[in-house]
Amino acid sequence: MDFWTYLPQLFSSGITIGAIYALVALGFVTISRASQIINFAQGEFVMLGGVITFFFLKEVNLPYPLAALIAILIVALIGFVMHLSVVYPLRKASIVILLMATLGASIFLSSTSGLIFGTLPKALPPFSGEQPLQLWGVFVLPQSIWVLLSTFILLIFLYLLSHRTLLGKAMEASSTDPLGADLLGISRNLMVFLAFGVSAGVGAFAGILITPIFFTSYSSGTLLGLKGFIAAVLGGWGKNSGAILGGFVLGIVESLSLAFIPSGYKDAVAFIILLLILYFRPKGILGSPFIDSRRW
Amino acid sequence: MVDSKKNEFRKRDVFYLAPLWLLSLIAPDPYLYHKKEFKKKDLFYLGAICLAPLIWFDPHFHHLMVLAGIYAILALGLSLFMGYAGQISLGHAAFFGIGAYTTAILTTRYALPTFVAFWASAVSAAVIAYFIGRPILKLKGYFLALATLGFGEIFLVIVRESTDLTGGVIGIFGIPWFSVMGFSFDTYLKQYYLTWGVLIGLFIFSKNLVRSKVGRALLAVAASEDAASSVGINVPRIKLEIFVLGAAFAGVAGSLFACVMSIANPEAFSLGLTVPIVMMVILGGMGNLYGPIAGAILLTWLMDVLSRYQEYSLPIYGVILILLLIFFPDGIGTRLNVRVIYLIGYWAKKKKRDEGKL
């Protein structure tokens, strides 16, 4: 088959996976906007979202929307618990310690999920229909459209949350100027606490969207989390718009790279992009509010 | 009334000092370096290392200590980079892997003697670290951590995919024992003395390094890069040097690992190895050379104990890591004396408080 004929196909699948990366990146950005913490367990929230929905759908036989809702709530609760038990006691520790603590939490979450829900890869049924639709000569799974649509709705919701509510403003204030926020009576710890819940919920949402397309197993969270982080850095660290743009760019580039290199090397593409972007433009495509000097 | 209370407290203080004195014989304390106990302590450690496998003559223990020694070499190199230069690296597992694969390929494909492969591993890891480090070391903090982690992942992908050279996911089998001039290290006991001998050599080297001009410059860089460069330290160069040195240590460790386990496969060099190595450095206390070795022994022993619980081992492991980080964020050995005083004082006061309330 000619390269140009399946280019649009790769492009469309790139947009789908890009939406997922964008959601994972948003989870990172939500936490980093409330405090300068990077949560390496973000990928595990994605994995847990898919796995817990599968559990409620198949083992408990709940209807699909209810199972998804319960999964999101449970994962958000896990996010709250993780903040209280891991991040809050270490709020004054150095970067390395926090990094290792979230990695420890990630090990704990993934292995516990393997223990409780089994280690086999799981696939949810698609939201509607298995039959691929043909749009402009490209075959698109209905689930891909669901992914894009839900991502869009969630983005609007998050935008309203962070720009139109007092809570979002308070979160942003505690990120840009912690001391000023403290003086105004904004509890920084409470903001970080809420940010963990929101980012865990967003992660779980991404997990529910992705599980019908890709198999989710207990160990698939780490790589997804890392790629989401790369997307956030690529677009511009600390910006919602940067996270979304970075997610789509990363998804499309990674998908298109399949046309040029063996598929086994696909995972390396994201990391090579990370090294390149960190070397040539650490601010990311859209620039970052947290990284302003040339050497940081 | 007040005086009597004071006297009572002083008497009790003497009792507190007894366990502290005992601890000070064993616990490495970076604040005591300039004192005389230091040399006695070193001899004590050396004697313990030489005699421990003979007293505790158990093959499993020997094997565990061989692994601990290898991880200690790795952690020692990382400690120079993380503890002294104040940078973060999550990519040392990759240099470890490069060392192991260099040895594996040179000995099995080209039938070179292991002694040559040993040096080649250190050199290849150092050369790759030089080319990786030049662009990466501009970064700081989280981003340096992520960049080194990304390098580790790229290394893993390359190893898994280039099946002709590295044997893919299965890895390379049948790497010969380490041997020097016809003397083969074929039992766990001999390997124990090999690894710990190499470790002691590297330890003395790094201790001299830390006390030299370079070591002082590293501490300055860790404190403040701007201040360091303003007093004439070439900051990028010194960071690169210490990164390359740490990678060479990792290459040496990897070569020993390949010779001891006689297998090199990609799973051994993944994120699952990075986490314990960094933990060894943190638990030993940053900026302390005894720490990483103690941390390596502790964590190797912990992983061995946990492996008995099979599928429950990883969750317990994660919880223990988090608890260790929460309660000992700057190392188990660091300021242990102060901690013990605080704890004993707390108990004593609590007793008093309870009595007072009654």
XYZ file of C-alpha atoms in Angstrom:
654
model
C 0.000 0.000 0.000
C 1.213 3.460 -0.822
C 2.347 5.712 1.984
C -0.001 8.555 1.085
C -3.094 6.377 1.140
C -2.821 5.418 4.751
C -1.499 8.744 5.972
C -5.017 10.116 6.723
C -5.794 6.902 8.589
C -2.725 7.319 10.807
C -3.638 10.968 11.239
C -7.131 10.178 12.531
C -5.858 7.590 14.987
C -3.228 10.101 16.060
C -5.937 12.624 16.899
C -7.758 10.036 19.012
C -4.712 9.061 21.054
C -3.743 12.737 21.156
C -7.000 13.552 22.930
C -6.135 10.990 25.591
C -2.626 12.411 26.018
C -4.179 15.870 26.290
C -6.435 14.695 29.135
C -3.539 13.070 30.992
C -1.472 16.228 30.463
C -4.349 18.300 31.857
C -4.201 16.205 35.018
C -0.530 17.096 35.453
C -1.178 20.759 34.738
C -4.086 20.964 37.188
C -1.828 19.858 40.035
C 1.116 21.954 38.934
C -1.051 25.065 38.778
C -2.093 24.646 42.392
C 1.429 23.790 43.571
C 4.768 23.039 41.991
C 4.329 19.295 42.331
C 4.566 16.695 39.576
C 2.490 13.646 40.354
C 4.033 10.574 38.746
C 1.041 8.475 39.761
C -1.144 10.355 37.241
C -0.880 7.455 34.767
C -2.134 5.061 37.438
C -5.306 7.160 37.809
C -5.929 6.626 34.087
C -5.372 2.909 34.423
C -7.587 2.712 37.523
C -10.400 4.555 35.738
C -10.531 1.906 33.024
C -10.035 -1.068 35.308
C -12.602 -0.032 37.938
C -15.230 0.692 35.263
C -14.569 -2.762 33.836
C -15.004 -4.261 37.287
C -18.362 -2.548 37.898
C -19.607 -3.256 34.383
C -18.681 -6.936 34.168
C -18.548 -8.197 37.750
C -21.282 -6.110 39.404
C -23.376 -5.720 36.215
C -24.144 -2.043 36.642
C -25.279 0.017 33.631
C -22.446 1.662 31.695
C -22.915 5.348 32.703
C -23.390 4.457 36.368
C -20.270 2.260 36.368
C -18.253 5.037 34.749
C -19.543 7.618 37.234
C -18.751 5.401 40.223
C -15.265 4.732 38.808
C -14.559 8.440 38.411
C -15.747 9.131 41.968
C -13.657 6.284 43.392
C -10.542 7.424 41.562
C -11.101 11.024 42.685
C -11.349 9.668 46.221
C -8.069 7.802 45.702
C -6.582 11.115 44.570
C -7.748 12.801 47.787
C -6.398 9.952 49.898
C -3.098 10.066 48.050
C -2.753 13.755 48.758
C -3.501 13.285 52.442
C -1.256 10.273 52.925
C 1.679 10.969 50.600
C 1.904 14.545 49.410
C 0.642 16.442 52.450
C 3.174 14.956 54.910
C 5.942 15.743 52.397
C 4.808 19.266 51.478
C 8.064 20.763 52.745
C 10.364 18.088 51.344
C 12.687 18.572 48.377
C 11.870 17.736 44.762
C 13.634 14.355 44.767
C 11.750 13.155 47.804
C 8.358 14.114 46.358
C 9.287 12.517 43.042
C 10.232 9.251 44.699
C 7.154 9.327 46.941
C 4.803 9.682 43.971
C 6.734 6.922 42.177
C 6.248 4.773 45.291
C 2.535 5.571 45.216
C 2.506 4.624 41.547
C 4.105 1.238 42.326
C 1.580 0.702 45.109
C -1.468 1.641 43.005
C -0.516 -0.425 39.951
C 0.428 -3.551 41.886
C -2.616 -3.321 44.161
C -4.854 -3.007 41.129
C -3.177 -6.085 39.650
C -3.858 -7.890 42.914
C -7.526 -6.895 43.237
C -8.734 -6.809 39.644
C -6.404 -9.388 38.103
C -3.410 -8.925 35.855
C -5.120 -9.725 32.538
C -5.507 -6.853 30.057
C -9.075 -5.561 29.972
C -11.149 -4.014 27.192
C -14.443 -2.212 27.764
C -17.142 -2.382 25.092
C -17.298 0.775 22.921
C -19.891 3.385 23.930
C -21.887 2.821 20.751
C -21.392 0.443 17.875
C -18.356 -1.438 16.602
C -18.881 -0.630 12.928
C -16.263 1.845 11.627
C -17.731 4.916 9.967
C -16.322 6.164 6.687
C -15.660 9.902 6.696
C -13.933 11.405 3.657
C -12.378 8.100 2.765
C -11.017 7.477 6.251
C -12.308 4.746 8.501
C -13.089 6.126 11.950
C -14.219 4.112 14.954
C -17.339 5.555 16.614
C -15.399 5.449 19.868
C -12.895 7.947 18.424
C -15.709 10.416 17.898
C -16.906 9.786 21.448
C -13.361 10.424 22.685
C -13.092 13.743 20.863
C -16.572 14.850 21.892
C -16.135 13.983 25.563
C -12.700 15.578 25.630
C -14.195 18.750 24.226
C -16.976 18.815 26.817
C -14.564 18.124 29.646
C -12.300 20.911 28.428
C -15.167 23.394 28.489
C -16.052 22.219 31.974
C -12.461 22.617 33.174
C -12.185 26.008 31.528
C -15.301 27.194 33.335
C -13.997 25.726 36.576
C -10.655 27.484 36.395
C -11.728 30.823 34.894
C -15.292 31.431 36.006
C -15.402 30.175 39.578
C -13.890 31.461 42.792
C -12.335 28.056 43.352
C -10.407 28.114 40.081
C -9.204 31.644 40.710
C -8.073 30.649 44.194
C -6.167 27.692 42.775
C -4.418 29.879 40.258
C -3.632 32.493 42.898
C -2.033 29.948 45.193
C 0.102 28.766 42.292
C 1.319 32.122 40.980
C 2.029 33.725 44.335
C 1.838 31.357 47.310
C 2.656 34.041 49.863
C 0.124 36.487 48.449
C -2.530 33.793 48.424
C -1.728 32.921 52.025
C -2.114 36.566 53.009
C -5.496 36.723 51.305
C -6.681 33.765 53.320
C -6.544 31.116 50.621
C -5.535 27.785 52.093
C -2.838 26.449 49.816
C -3.040 22.933 51.201
C -6.776 22.857 50.551
C -6.175 23.985 46.961
C -3.609 21.241 46.365
C -5.991 18.766 47.978
C -8.789 19.749 45.596
C -6.430 19.785 42.633
C -5.452 16.188 43.358
C -9.100 15.146 43.338
C -9.828 16.987 40.090
C -6.745 15.645 38.337
C -7.497 12.094 39.483
C -11.053 12.480 38.167
C -9.813 13.776 34.811
C -7.327 10.906 34.657
C -10.055 8.345 35.353
C -12.216 9.945 32.655
C -9.360 9.533 30.169
C -8.986 5.930 31.251
C -12.658 5.180 30.597
C -12.406 6.759 27.146
C -9.272 4.877 26.148
C -10.077 1.392 27.443
C -12.495 0.494 24.589
C -9.747 1.288 22.034
C -6.589 -0.001 23.693
C -6.293 -2.813 26.188
C -5.691 -1.562 29.714
C -3.727 -3.734 32.083
C -2.458 -3.011 35.580
C 0.968 -2.020 34.284
C -0.014 0.220 31.375
C -0.456 3.349 33.499
C 3.183 4.341 33.899
C 3.909 4.786 30.204
C 0.652 6.697 29.631
C 1.481 8.975 32.530
C 4.962 9.677 31.183
C 3.602 10.465 27.733
C 0.995 12.781 29.217
C 3.788 14.585 31.035
C 5.776 14.849 27.807
C 2.689 16.331 26.152
C 2.395 18.914 28.935
C 6.060 19.899 28.554
C 5.783 19.964 24.769
C 2.839 22.340 24.736
C 4.105 24.631 27.463
C 4.433 23.568 31.075
C 1.668 24.863 33.328
C -0.757 26.010 30.645
C -4.079 24.301 29.969
C -3.992 25.268 26.307
C -0.394 24.054 26.116
C -1.354 20.677 27.542
C -4.116 20.238 24.973
C -1.984 21.331 22.040
C 0.956 19.229 23.232
C -1.282 16.184 23.617
C -2.594 16.406 20.069
C 0.847 17.163 18.587
C 2.411 14.247 20.432
C -0.384 11.861 19.447
C -0.221 12.822 15.781
C 3.586 12.736 15.561
C 3.725 9.396 17.321
C 1.066 7.963 15.059
C 2.638 9.310 11.863
C 6.026 7.967 12.894
C 4.585 4.480 12.372
C 4.848 5.140 8.658
C 8.601 5.603 8.832
C 9.981 3.368 11.566
C 9.254 -0.158 12.867
C 6.334 -0.159 15.311
C 8.495 -1.446 18.154
C 10.332 1.858 18.285
C 7.055 3.816 18.676
C 7.488 4.341 22.414
C 10.934 5.870 21.911
C 9.507 8.607 19.642
C 7.817 10.421 22.529
C 10.993 10.426 24.588
C 13.108 11.639 21.692
C 10.600 14.489 21.260
C 10.979 15.200 24.980
C 14.773 15.398 24.732
C 14.569 17.627 21.647
C 12.018 19.995 23.155
C 13.915 20.218 26.434
C 17.089 21.018 24.553
C 15.833 23.510 21.991
C 12.796 25.126 23.589
C 12.287 24.172 27.235
C 9.369 26.588 27.452
C 7.320 24.430 25.113
C 5.403 25.477 22.021
C 3.147 28.047 23.682
C 5.590 29.171 26.345
C 5.299 28.507 30.032
C 4.385 30.847 32.889
C 6.686 28.950 35.262
C 9.800 28.907 33.099
C 10.788 32.409 32.150
C 14.561 32.613 32.209
C 16.679 31.085 29.487
C 18.549 28.752 31.802
C 16.375 27.175 34.402
C 12.279 22.723 93.616
C 13.528 23.958 90.285
C 17.084 22.877 91.036
C 16.104 19.354 91.968
C 14.210 18.979 88.718
C 17.225 20.148 86.762
C 19.484 17.652 88.537
C 17.090 14.848 87.826
C 17.084 15.698 84.175
C 20.861 15.766 84.016
C 21.131 12.322 85.592
C 18.756 11.016 82.988
C 20.820 12.609 80.259
C 23.711 10.346 81.177
C 21.509 7.363 80.517
C 20.504 8.741 77.145
C 24.141 9.059 76.213
C 24.889 5.365 76.603
C 22.787 4.170 73.612
C 24.019 7.169 71.660
C 27.625 6.205 72.256
C 26.851 2.672 71.074
C 25.114 4.063 67.991
C 27.998 6.369 67.216
C 30.250 3.327 66.835
C 28.033 1.923 64.082
C 26.031 4.756 62.559
C 27.787 6.836 59.917
C 27.532 10.453 60.893
C 28.736 13.027 58.369
C 29.215 15.613 61.100
C 31.881 13.528 62.810
C 34.245 13.303 59.844
C 36.926 15.488 61.330
C 37.130 13.532 64.583
C 39.374 10.637 65.454
C 36.662 7.980 65.718
C 36.470 8.174 61.978
C 39.517 5.991 61.300
C 38.596 3.443 63.934
C 35.138 3.239 62.397
C 36.608 2.642 58.952
C 38.709 -0.251 60.219
C 35.668 -1.637 61.987
C 33.673 -1.586 58.734
C 36.543 -3.163 56.787
C 36.857 -5.963 59.313
C 33.104 -6.529 59.272
C 33.064 -6.722 55.472
C 35.966 -9.195 55.385
C 34.668 -11.444 58.155
C 30.879 -11.324 57.658
C 30.668 -13.986 54.890
C 33.036 -16.298 56.789
C 31.068 -16.054 60.019
C 27.675 -16.231 58.311
C 28.534 -19.038 55.931
C 25.354 -19.260 53.909
C 25.290 -19.194 50.079
C 22.048 -17.210 50.032
C 23.547 -14.545 52.259
C 26.661 -14.436 50.062
C 24.565 -14.004 46.928
C 22.507 -11.266 48.559
C 25.630 -9.423 49.631
C 27.072 -9.722 46.107
C 23.938 -8.025 44.765
C 24.098 -5.449 47.548
C 27.716 -4.724 46.637
C 26.828 -4.212 42.979
C 23.924 -1.921 43.846
C 26.212 -0.103 46.277
C 28.689 0.671 43.457
C 25.789 1.992 41.412
C 24.437 4.037 44.313
C 27.916 5.376 45.092
C 28.197 6.827 41.592
C 24.702 8.246 41.806
C 25.432 9.670 45.244
C 28.299 11.706 43.783
C 25.887 13.123 41.209
C 22.803 13.520 43.421
C 24.185 13.995 46.901
C 27.216 16.133 46.137
C 26.366 17.941 42.902
C 22.695 18.230 43.870
C 21.285 17.066 40.526
C 18.625 14.419 39.897
C 19.142 11.429 37.645
C 16.629 8.670 36.981
C 18.709 7.278 34.119
C 21.490 5.467 35.928
C 19.763 2.137 35.397
C 20.415 2.680 31.686
C 24.171 3.115 32.244
C 24.061 0.005 34.396
C 22.402 -1.743 31.448
C 24.960 -0.387 28.994
C 27.744 -1.798 31.158
C 26.029 -5.179 31.441
C 25.302 -5.414 27.724
C 28.830 -4.348 26.753
C 30.256 -7.142 28.871
C 27.664 -9.622 27.621
C 28.233 -8.844 23.946
C 32.025 -8.684 24.144
C 32.377 -11.942 26.064
C 29.766 -14.057 24.276
C 30.060 -12.763 20.691
C 33.713 -11.815 20.478
C 35.062 -14.152 23.186
C 37.091 -11.408 24.815
C 38.375 -12.056 28.358
C 36.061 -10.682 31.041
C 38.806 -8.493 32.440
C 38.985 -6.574 29.147
C 35.185 -6.418 28.905
C 35.093 -5.032 32.461
C 37.123 -1.981 31.457
C 35.329 -1.672 28.131
C 32.000 -1.486 30.005
C 33.171 1.396 32.143
C 34.526 3.226 29.101
C 31.427 2.667 26.939
C 29.069 3.841 29.708
C 31.246 6.912 30.272
C 31.403 7.770 26.564
C 27.633 7.497 26.146
C 27.136 9.543 29.318
C 29.379 12.235 27.865
C 27.268 12.591 24.725
C 23.964 12.366 26.625
C 25.085 14.625 29.427
C 26.188 17.533 27.279
C 22.683 18.506 26.162
C 20.739 17.178 29.155
C 22.682 18.747 32.005
C 21.481 22.219 31.082
C 18.211 21.240 32.752
C 17.327 21.387 36.413
C 14.998 19.799 38.898
C 11.998 17.896 37.614
C 12.971 18.416 34.007
C 16.420 16.892 34.457
C 14.762 13.938 36.176
C 12.353 13.546 33.288
C 15.045 13.887 30.626
C 17.206 11.206 32.241
C 14.141 9.010 32.668
C 13.397 9.508 28.969
C 16.948 8.446 28.124
C 16.424 5.290 30.179
C 13.206 4.477 28.322
C 14.873 5.042 24.931
C 17.680 2.698 25.967
C 15.132 0.024 26.927
C 13.268 0.364 23.620
C 16.501 0.088 21.634
C 17.582 -2.976 23.599
C 14.211 -4.672 23.109
C 14.061 -3.959 19.392
C 17.614 -4.547 18.142
C 17.272 -8.298 18.454
C 20.418 -9.151 16.482
C 22.755 -7.391 18.867
C 21.123 -7.724 22.280
C 18.825 -10.719 21.947
C 15.675 -8.611 22.358
C 13.342 -9.276 25.278
C 14.969 -12.625 26.038
C 18.419 -11.171 26.581
C 21.849 -12.769 26.464
C 22.637 -15.987 28.315
C 25.797 -17.780 29.282
C 28.076 -14.906 30.155
C 31.258 -16.435 31.633
C 32.309 -15.881 35.268
C 34.617 -13.011 35.939
C 38.218 -14.182 35.708
C 41.611 -12.544 36.068
C 44.718 -14.372 34.764
C 43.151 -17.796 34.919
C 41.593 -17.290 38.372
C 37.853 -17.647 37.953
C 35.395 -16.171 40.463
C 32.977 -19.071 40.307
C 31.494 -19.293 43.819
C 29.350 -16.753 45.636
C 32.079 -16.327 48.261
C 34.726 -15.435 45.659
C 32.254 -13.089 43.936
C 31.570 -11.469 47.290
C 35.212 -10.563 47.741
C 35.408 -9.439 44.107
C 32.464 -7.029 44.295
C 33.281 -5.672 47.706
C 36.931 -5.301 46.717
C 35.913 -3.241 43.693
C 33.494 -1.305 45.883
C 36.171 -0.475 48.459
C 38.536 0.672 45.706
C 35.896 2.944 44.198
C 34.898 4.133 47.672
C 38.442 5.238 48.504
C 38.641 6.925 45.112
C 35.406 8.844 45.640
C 36.350 9.799 49.171
C 39.568 11.335 47.946
C 37.647 13.000 45.139
C 35.147 14.526 47.537
C 37.931 15.972 49.689
C 39.752 17.363 46.660
C 39.200 20.603 44.800
C 36.597 18.915 42.597
C 34.584 17.746 45.586
C 34.512 21.223 47.109
C 33.448 22.631 43.751
C 30.624 20.063 43.602
C 29.320 21.132 46.990
C 29.405 24.731 45.808
C 27.439 23.821 42.686
C 24.844 22.010 44.801
C 24.449 25.047 47.047
C 24.072 27.606 44.272
C 25.118 27.378 40.650
C 25.217 31.134 40.198
C 27.410 31.623 43.238
C 29.652 28.766 42.125
C 30.152 30.208 38.663
C 30.825 33.648 40.151
C 33.831 32.300 42.071
C 35.290 30.807 38.913
C 33.940 27.247 38.880
C 33.098 25.981 35.410
C 29.645 24.709 36.392
C 28.567 22.858 33.197
C 31.931 21.146 32.935
C 32.032 19.970 36.514
C 28.461 18.678 36.317
C 29.336 16.806 33.129
C 32.475 15.342 34.708
C 30.622 14.014 37.705
C 27.812 12.654 35.497
C 30.362 10.780 33.367
C 32.095 9.488 36.480
C 28.798 8.246 37.920
C 28.029 6.549 34.618
C 31.443 4.853 34.636
C 30.700 3.525 38.133
C 27.359 2.262 36.816
C 29.137 0.607 33.877
C 31.492 -1.186 36.259
C 28.540 -2.326 38.350
C 26.726 -3.515 35.229
C 29.742 -5.511 34.089
C 29.980 -7.228 37.478
C 26.216 -7.850 37.410
C 26.447 -9.533 34.002
C 29.356 -11.723 35.153
C 27.666 -12.701 38.409
C 24.158 -13.391 37.090
C 25.512 -14.641 33.720
C 22.428 -13.140 32.049
C 21.554 -9.692 30.729
C 17.913 -8.946 29.895
C 16.075 -5.628 29.565
C 13.721 -6.172 32.528
C 16.670 -5.890 34.907
C 17.381 -2.286 33.860
C 13.888 -0.766 33.816
C 12.217 1.768 36.095
C 11.942 -1.073 38.597
C 15.692 -0.715 39.191
C 15.827 3.087 39.063
C 13.486 3.506 42.042
C 15.529 1.378 44.494
C 18.845 2.962 43.423
C 17.602 6.483 44.025
C 16.037 5.289 47.286
C 19.423 3.906 48.371
C 20.980 7.325 47.909
C 18.124 9.118 49.701
C 17.985 6.661 52.598
C 21.746 6.818 53.046
C 21.551 10.565 53.319
C 22.525 12.976 50.573
C 26.129 14.093 50.595
C 27.467 11.096 52.465
C 29.508 8.260 51.001
C 28.810 5.613 53.661
C 25.083 6.157 53.241
C 24.535 4.652 49.774
C 26.342 1.456 50.813
C 24.217 1.100 53.943
C 21.131 1.936 51.878
C 22.074 -0.681 49.285
C 22.426 -3.395 51.922
C 19.160 -2.358 53.577
C 17.102 -2.245 50.383
C 18.562 -5.446 48.905
C 17.733 -7.210 52.142
C 14.249 -5.635 52.144
C 13.552 -6.756 48.571
C 14.733 -10.269 49.411
C 12.481 -10.445 52.463
C 9.520 -9.081 50.511
C 9.985 -11.532 47.633
C 8.746 -14.261 49.987
C 5.276 -12.702 49.957
C 5.051 -13.125 46.159
C 2.158 -11.112 44.761
C 1.844 -9.011 47.911
C 5.481 -7.940 47.729
C 5.045 -4.944 45.386
C 2.195 -3.230 47.298
C 4.081 -3.659 50.583
C 7.239 -2.403 48.889
C 5.473 0.761 47.680
C 4.038 1.457 51.132
C 7.416 0.923 52.807
C 9.092 3.283 50.320
C 6.548 6.021 51.059
C 6.809 5.515 54.818
C 10.612 5.618 54.699
C 10.445 8.853 52.697
C 7.953 10.435 55.088
C 9.801 9.535 58.269
C 13.413 9.693 57.036
C 13.378 12.306 54.271
C 17.049 13.092 54.736
C 18.354 9.608 55.273
C 18.147 7.067 58.052
C 21.666 7.712 59.340
C 21.606 11.483 59.179
C 21.080 13.141 62.517
C 20.163 9.782 63.988
C 21.651 10.919 67.295
C 19.416 13.981 67.391
C 16.399 11.899 66.508
C 17.118 9.387 69.249
C 17.561 12.165 71.830
C 14.280 13.676 70.708
C 12.451 10.364 70.881
C 13.778 9.386 74.300
C 13.138 12.893 75.560
C 9.615 12.726 74.191
C 8.880 9.466 75.981
C 10.361 10.722 79.219
C 8.382 13.930 79.057
C 5.239 12.059 78.129
C 5.589 9.917 81.228
C 6.077 13.049 83.281
C 3.116 14.717 81.656
C 0.884 11.761 82.344
C 2.011 11.655 85.969
C 1.421 15.360 86.314
C -2.065 15.020 84.939
C -2.871 12.214 87.344
